[in-house]
mmCIF file of C-alpha atoms in Angstrom:
data_model
loop_
_atom_site.group_PDB
_atom_site.id
_atom_site.type_symbol
_atom_site.label_atom_id
_atom_site.label_comp_id
_atom_site.label_asym_id
_atom_site.label_seq_id
_atom_site.Cartn_x
_atom_site.Cartn_y
_atom_site.Cartn_z
ATOM 1 C CA MET A 84 8.332 32.364 -2.022
ATOM 2 C CA THR A 85 11.843 31.248 -1.012
ATOM 3 C CA GLN A 86 13.094 28.954 1.728
ATOM 4 C CA ASN A 87 16.430 27.584 2.871
ATOM 5 C CA LEU A 88 17.156 23.841 2.554
ATOM 6 C CA GLY A 89 20.491 22.708 3.951
ATOM 7 C CA GLY A 90 22.114 26.007 3.074
ATOM 8 C CA ALA A 91 20.661 26.077 -0.467
ATOM 9 C CA GLU A 92 17.879 28.380 -1.556
ATOM 10 C CA VAL A 93 14.588 26.769 -2.523
ATOM 11 C CA VAL A 94 12.128 28.784 -4.589
ATOM 12 C CA TRP A 95 8.463 27.804 -4.831
ATOM 13 C CA LYS A 96 6.981 28.461 -8.268
ATOM 14 C CA ARG A 97 3.797 27.509 -10.028
ATOM 15 C CA MET A 98 4.084 24.667 -12.495
ATOM 16 C CA SER A 99 3.326 27.066 -15.348
ATOM 17 C CA GLU A 100 6.213 29.348 -14.301
ATOM 18 C CA HIS A 101 9.066 26.929 -14.949
ATOM 19 C CA ASN A 102 9.991 24.507 -17.706
ATOM 20 C CA THR A 103 11.823 21.216 -18.095
ATOM 21 C CA ARG A 104 15.588 20.919 -18.498
ATOM 22 C CA SER A 105 15.091 21.039 -22.260
ATOM 23 C CA GLY A 106 12.895 24.148 -22.069
ATOM 24 C CA GLN A 107 9.564 22.388 -22.587
ATOM 25 C CA GLN A 108 6.480 23.014 -20.490
ATOM 26 C CA HIS A 109 5.651 20.408 -17.852
ATOM 27 C CA VAL A 110 2.724 18.033 -18.326
ATOM 28 C CA VAL A 111 1.097 15.731 -15.800
ATOM 29 C CA PHE A 112 1.207 12.606 -17.992
ATOM 30 C CA GLU A 113 2.800 11.801 -21.322
ATOM 31 C CA ASP A 114 3.173 8.418 -23.038
ATOM 32 C CA GLY A 115 1.679 6.495 -20.138
ATOM 33 C CA VAL A 116 3.110 5.734 -16.708
ATOM 34 C CA ASP A 117 6.453 4.017 -16.244
ATOM 35 C CA ALA A 118 8.663 3.144 -13.271
ATOM 36 C CA GLY A 119 11.435 5.116 -14.954
ATOM 37 C CA ASP A 120 9.392 8.279 -14.418
ATOM 38 C CA VAL A 121 10.195 8.091 -10.686
ATOM 39 C CA ILE A 122 13.664 9.209 -9.565
ATOM 40 C CA GLN A 123 14.418 9.714 -5.862
ATOM 41 C CA GLY A 124 15.850 13.079 -4.857
ATOM 42 C CA GLY A 125 17.063 14.415 -1.525
ATOM 43 C CA LEU A 126 14.186 13.090 0.586
ATOM 44 C CA GLY A 127 14.357 9.731 2.389
ATOM 45 C CA ASP A 128 10.980 8.488 1.145
ATOM 46 C CA CYS A 129 12.261 5.579 -0.965
ATOM 47 C CA TYR A 130 9.444 3.373 0.384
ATOM 48 C CA PHE A 131 6.783 5.714 -1.031
ATOM 49 C CA LEU A 132 8.549 6.125 -4.370
ATOM 50 C CA SER A 133 9.048 2.360 -4.672
ATOM 51 C CA ALA A 134 5.321 1.905 -4.098
ATOM 52 C CA MET A 135 4.460 4.670 -6.550
ATOM 53 C CA ALA A 136 6.642 3.107 -9.259
ATOM 54 C CA VAL A 137 4.657 -0.153 -9.318
ATOM 55 C CA LEU A 138 1.149 1.339 -9.335
ATOM 56 C CA GLY A 139 0.769 1.134 -13.100
ATOM 57 C CA SER A 140 -1.154 3.496 -15.321
ATOM 58 C CA LYS A 141 -4.681 2.712 -14.100
ATOM 59 C CA HIS A 142 -4.001 3.143 -10.371
ATOM 60 C CA THR A 143 -1.768 6.182 -10.936
ATOM 61 C CA ARG A 144 -4.332 8.062 -12.984
ATOM 62 C CA ASP A 145 -6.986 7.056 -10.475
ATOM 63 C CA LYS A 146 -5.152 9.151 -7.882
ATOM 64 C CA PHE A 147 -6.034 12.337 -9.763
ATOM 65 C CA ILE A 148 -9.689 13.178 -9.239
ATOM 66 C CA PHE A 149 -11.533 14.870 -12.108
ATOM 67 C CA LEU A 150 -8.358 15.363 -14.133
ATOM 68 C CA ASN A 151 -9.146 14.767 -17.784
ATOM 69 C CA THR A 152 -6.569 16.901 -19.571
ATOM 70 C CA ASP A 153 -3.572 19.068 -18.764
ATOM 71 C CA ASP A 154 -5.592 22.041 -20.054
ATOM 72 C CA GLU A 155 -8.042 21.446 -17.210
ATOM 73 C CA PHE A 156 -5.151 21.592 -14.781
ATOM 74 C CA MET A 157 -3.664 24.760 -16.264
ATOM 75 C CA THR A 158 -7.018 26.499 -15.810
ATOM 76 C CA CYS A 159 -7.508 25.335 -12.234
ATOM 77 C CA GLY A 160 -3.971 25.264 -10.820
ATOM 78 C CA ALA A 161 -4.901 22.678 -8.187
ATOM 79 C CA PHE A 162 -5.286 18.928 -7.829
ATOM 80 C CA CYS A 163 -7.467 16.578 -5.826
ATOM 81 C CA ILE A 164 -5.345 13.525 -4.994
ATOM 82 C CA LYS A 165 -6.991 10.360 -3.655
ATOM 83 C CA PHE A 166 -5.441 8.212 -0.955
ATOM 84 C CA TYR A 167 -7.081 5.781 1.451
ATOM 85 C CA GLU A 168 -7.162 5.695 5.223
ATOM 86 C CA GLN A 169 -8.379 2.411 6.750
ATOM 87 C CA GLY A 170 -10.503 1.699 3.686
ATOM 88 C CA VAL A 171 -11.997 5.195 3.430
ATOM 89 C CA GLU A 172 -11.106 7.653 0.662
ATOM 90 C CA ASP A 173 -8.847 10.437 1.901
ATOM 91 C CA ILE A 174 -8.865 13.339 -0.584
ATOM 92 C CA ILE A 175 -5.910 15.743 -0.433
ATOM 93 C CA ILE A 176 -6.067 19.059 -2.291
ATOM 94 C CA ILE A 177 -2.786 20.638 -3.371
ATOM 95 C CA ASP A 178 -1.900 23.675 -5.438
ATOM 96 C CA ASP A 179 0.677 23.706 -8.227
ATOM 97 C CA PHE A 180 3.402 25.555 -6.309
ATOM 98 C CA LEU A 181 6.444 23.272 -6.466
ATOM 99 C CA PRO A 182 9.877 23.591 -4.824
ATOM 100 C CA LEU A 183 12.888 24.302 -7.033
ATOM 101 C CA LEU A 184 16.482 24.033 -5.847
ATOM 102 C CA PHE A 185 18.684 26.812 -7.231
ATOM 103 C CA GLY A 186 15.608 27.905 -9.167
ATOM 104 C CA THR A 187 15.790 25.028 -11.684
ATOM 105 C CA GLU A 188 16.003 21.541 -10.098
ATOM 106 C CA HIS A 189 13.408 19.654 -8.058
ATOM 107 C CA PRO A 190 15.002 18.935 -4.639
ATOM 108 C CA PHE A 191 12.881 15.878 -3.876
ATOM 109 C CA THR A 192 11.359 13.480 -6.419
ATOM 110 C CA ASN A 193 12.543 13.971 -9.987
ATOM 111 C CA THR A 194 10.924 12.679 -13.148
ATOM 112 C CA GLY A 195 12.855 10.816 -15.813
ATOM 113 C CA GLU A 196 15.508 12.129 -18.155
ATOM 114 C CA ASP A 197 13.575 15.000 -19.701
ATOM 115 C CA SER A 198 11.731 15.933 -16.456
ATOM 116 C CA LYS A 199 8.593 16.643 -18.494
ATOM 117 C CA GLU A 200 6.053 14.390 -16.750
ATOM 118 C CA ILE A 201 5.343 15.738 -13.295
ATOM 119 C CA TRP A 202 2.882 13.258 -11.793
ATOM 120 C CA PRO A 203 5.427 11.768 -9.309
ATOM 121 C CA ILE A 204 6.222 15.224 -7.909
ATOM 122 C CA LEU A 205 2.528 15.981 -7.446
ATOM 123 C CA LEU A 206 1.819 12.660 -5.711
ATOM 124 C CA GLU A 207 4.769 13.197 -3.377
ATOM 125 C CA LYS A 208 3.578 16.709 -2.498
ATOM 126 C CA ALA A 209 0.071 15.403 -1.747
ATOM 127 C CA TYR A 210 1.495 12.618 0.443
ATOM 128 C CA ALA A 211 3.617 15.168 2.303
ATOM 129 C CA LYS A 212 0.545 17.325 2.893
ATOM 130 C CA LYS A 213 -1.375 14.280 4.130
ATOM 131 C CA TYR A 214 1.235 13.865 6.885
ATOM 132 C CA GLY A 215 1.948 17.527 7.552
ATOM 133 C CA ASN A 216 5.172 18.216 5.637
ATOM 134 C CA TYR A 217 7.938 16.615 3.587
ATOM 135 C CA ALA A 218 10.057 15.761 6.631
ATOM 136 C CA ASN A 219 7.230 13.665 8.098
ATOM 137 C CA ILE A 220 7.245 11.204 5.175
ATOM 138 C CA GLU A 221 10.893 10.234 5.520
ATOM 139 C CA GLY A 222 11.139 6.548 6.440
ATOM 140 C CA GLY A 223 8.311 4.045 6.055
ATOM 141 C CA LEU A 224 7.188 0.705 4.609
ATOM 142 C CA VAL A 225 6.393 -0.054 0.980
ATOM 143 C CA ASP A 226 3.372 -2.228 1.768
ATOM 144 C CA PHE A 227 1.652 0.445 3.848
ATOM 145 C CA ALA A 228 2.282 3.103 1.201
ATOM 146 C CA LEU A 229 0.768 0.777 -1.406
ATOM 147 C CA ALA A 230 -2.274 0.196 0.793
ATOM 148 C CA GLU A 231 -2.770 3.951 1.152
ATOM 149 C CA MET A 232 -2.698 4.370 -2.615
ATOM 150 C CA THR A 233 -4.689 1.315 -3.753
ATOM 151 C CA ASN A 234 -6.971 0.507 -0.801
ATOM 152 C CA GLY A 235 -5.387 -2.931 -0.731
ATOM 153 C CA ILE A 236 -4.474 -5.066 2.270
ATOM 154 C CA PRO A 237 -0.772 -4.778 3.196
ATOM 155 C CA GLU A 238 1.222 -7.891 3.950
ATOM 156 C CA SER A 239 4.894 -8.311 4.791
ATOM 157 C CA MET A 240 7.003 -11.422 4.335
ATOM 158 C CA TYR A 241 10.449 -11.771 5.875
ATOM 159 C CA THR A 242 12.479 -14.177 3.784
ATOM 160 C CA LYS A 243 15.168 -14.681 6.427
ATOM 161 C CA ASP A 244 12.531 -16.173 8.740
ATOM 162 C CA ASN A 245 10.700 -18.104 6.040
ATOM 163 C CA GLN A 246 11.836 -21.719 5.902
ATOM 164 C CA ASN A 247 9.604 -22.593 2.953
ATOM 165 C CA LEU A 248 10.705 -20.200 0.221
ATOM 166 C CA GLU A 249 9.281 -22.476 -2.487
ATOM 167 C CA LYS A 250 5.782 -22.117 -1.050
ATOM 168 C CA TRP A 251 6.278 -18.356 -0.623
ATOM 169 C CA TRP A 252 7.388 -18.000 -4.244
ATOM 170 C CA ASN A 253 4.462 -20.040 -5.580
ATOM 171 C CA GLN A 254 1.934 -17.906 -3.699
ATOM 172 C CA ILE A 255 3.413 -14.603 -4.840
ATOM 173 C CA PHE A 256 4.035 -15.754 -8.403
ATOM 174 C CA GLU A 257 0.440 -16.894 -8.836
ATOM 175 C CA LEU A 258 -0.912 -13.581 -7.557
ATOM 176 C CA TYR A 259 1.531 -11.706 -9.770
ATOM 177 C CA LYS A 260 0.387 -13.606 -12.885
ATOM 178 C CA GLN A 261 -3.220 -12.756 -12.053
ATOM 179 C CA GLY A 262 -2.368 -9.075 -11.681
ATOM 180 C CA ASN A 263 -3.766 -9.030 -8.147
ATOM 181 C CA VAL A 264 -0.761 -7.730 -6.277
ATOM 182 C CA HIS A 265 1.671 -4.805 -6.183
ATOM 183 C CA LEU A 266 5.070 -5.712 -4.816
ATOM 184 C CA GLY A 267 7.920 -3.934 -3.095
ATOM 185 C CA ALA A 268 10.996 -5.055 -1.190
ATOM 186 C CA GLY A 269 13.332 -3.801 1.507
ATOM 187 C CA SER A 270 16.968 -4.617 2.240
ATOM 188 C CA PRO A 271 18.434 -5.199 5.741
ATOM 189 C CA SER A 272 19.255 -2.134 7.806
ATOM 190 C CA HIS A 273 22.872 -1.026 8.136
ATOM 191 C CA PRO A 274 24.670 1.372 10.520
ATOM 192 C CA ASN A 275 25.670 3.463 7.479
ATOM 193 C CA GLY A 276 22.141 3.564 6.120
ATOM 194 C CA ASP A 277 21.652 3.610 2.367
ATOM 195 C CA SER A 278 25.229 4.702 1.785
ATOM 196 C CA ALA A 279 26.186 1.040 2.361
ATOM 197 C CA VAL A 280 26.034 -1.346 -0.603
ATOM 198 C CA SER A 281 26.323 -5.136 -0.458
ATOM 199 C CA ASP A 282 28.922 -7.091 -2.454
ATOM 200 C CA MET A 283 26.198 -7.871 -4.986
ATOM 201 C CA GLY A 284 25.075 -4.270 -5.491
ATOM 202 C CA ILE A 285 22.085 -4.062 -3.151
ATOM 203 C CA VAL A 286 21.781 -0.759 -1.285
ATOM 204 C CA GLN A 287 21.276 -1.486 2.416
ATOM 205 C CA GLY A 288 18.439 -0.107 4.539
ATOM 206 C CA HIS A 289 16.611 0.814 1.344
ATOM 207 C CA ALA A 290 13.274 0.162 -0.370
ATOM 208 C CA PHE A 291 12.912 -1.227 -3.879
ATOM 209 C CA SER A 292 10.131 -1.728 -6.410
ATOM 210 C CA ILE A 293 9.517 -5.266 -7.637
ATOM 211 C CA LEU A 294 8.801 -4.839 -11.340
ATOM 212 C CA LYS A 295 8.670 -8.406 -12.596
ATOM 213 C CA LEU A 296 8.722 -12.060 -11.522
ATOM 214 C CA VAL A 297 9.963 -14.688 -13.992
ATOM 215 C CA GLU A 298 10.283 -18.462 -13.796
ATOM 216 C CA ALA A 299 11.962 -20.349 -16.645
ATOM 217 C CA ASP A 300 13.635 -23.760 -16.738
ATOM 218 C CA GLY A 301 13.374 -23.981 -12.950
ATOM 219 C CA VAL A 302 15.110 -20.638 -12.426
ATOM 220 C CA LYS A 303 13.240 -18.013 -10.400
ATOM 221 C CA LEU A 304 14.152 -14.379 -11.042
ATOM 222 C CA ILE A 305 12.935 -11.127 -9.503
ATOM 223 C CA CYS A 306 13.475 -7.776 -11.225
ATOM 224 C CA ILE A 307 13.808 -4.984 -8.672
ATOM 225 C CA ARG A 308 14.396 -1.255 -9.106
ATOM 226 C CA ASN A 309 16.182 1.241 -6.894
ATOM 227 C CA PRO A 310 14.080 4.453 -6.817
ATOM 228 C CA HIS A 311 17.305 6.431 -7.256
ATOM 229 C CA GLY A 312 17.324 4.973 -10.775
ATOM 230 C CA ARG A 313 20.935 3.824 -10.514
ATOM 231 C CA GLY A 314 22.981 0.925 -9.152
ATOM 232 C CA GLU A 315 22.796 -2.653 -10.360
ATOM 233 C CA TRP A 316 22.730 -6.239 -9.146
ATOM 234 C CA THR A 317 26.112 -7.887 -9.702
ATOM 235 C CA GLY A 318 25.443 -11.449 -8.468
ATOM 236 C CA ASP A 319 24.008 -14.491 -10.268
ATOM 237 C CA TRP A 320 22.098 -13.652 -13.454
ATOM 238 C CA SER A 321 23.475 -10.116 -13.584
ATOM 239 C CA ASP A 322 24.590 -8.698 -16.945
ATOM 240 C CA ASP A 323 28.074 -10.207 -16.701
ATOM 241 C CA SER A 324 27.073 -13.491 -15.088
ATOM 242 C CA ASP A 325 28.305 -16.719 -16.690
ATOM 243 C CA LEU A 326 24.902 -18.315 -15.963
ATOM 244 C CA TRP A 327 23.387 -16.715 -19.018
#
């Protein structure tokens, strides 16, 4: 099956009918789950990808119902993916037909350098089916996407309106240490959208994963990740900062 996407031809093929960039066969998981497995493509669903990147191995594998091995998948050719809707399990069934741009590249979410692990592409397809199509999942909030994947309670904090950042940090840091929270962040909107970048390297109007919180010698640091997998903070405590 072929379609047209922005003037380029998109071919839909079964997972077993195409290989990775290095010629290997795709697998669902390999060597655990890592934020680096998630690379944003041509779809504006950075909020969902940022949420997906902080799920961790347990919650990510929990999305795939009755999947024990890749051999089981290859026999079946379909997946049951678990989301939540207002606290109730919402099971989405997808097949293994995946879009390929120019017959070789995934037009939406990509997966790491070798493109072998395909779990992010499958989760994105299931989320798109949940809302009708890929176009319907462009634009959203990280906290709500996390709630739909973990059955947690979403909460947003706006730092520009928060006069007690010390209290805010202490609350979040304690939850983070206990492993009770998944975190994401969003940057201020901009007329130029995510093509605008701040002086310190932050893409504007964009969602980010929060991978780590660290406090040492009174210094509070937050490690964030752009789902595009590129770009870097250039302010205090960046690689070239004198503060180190």
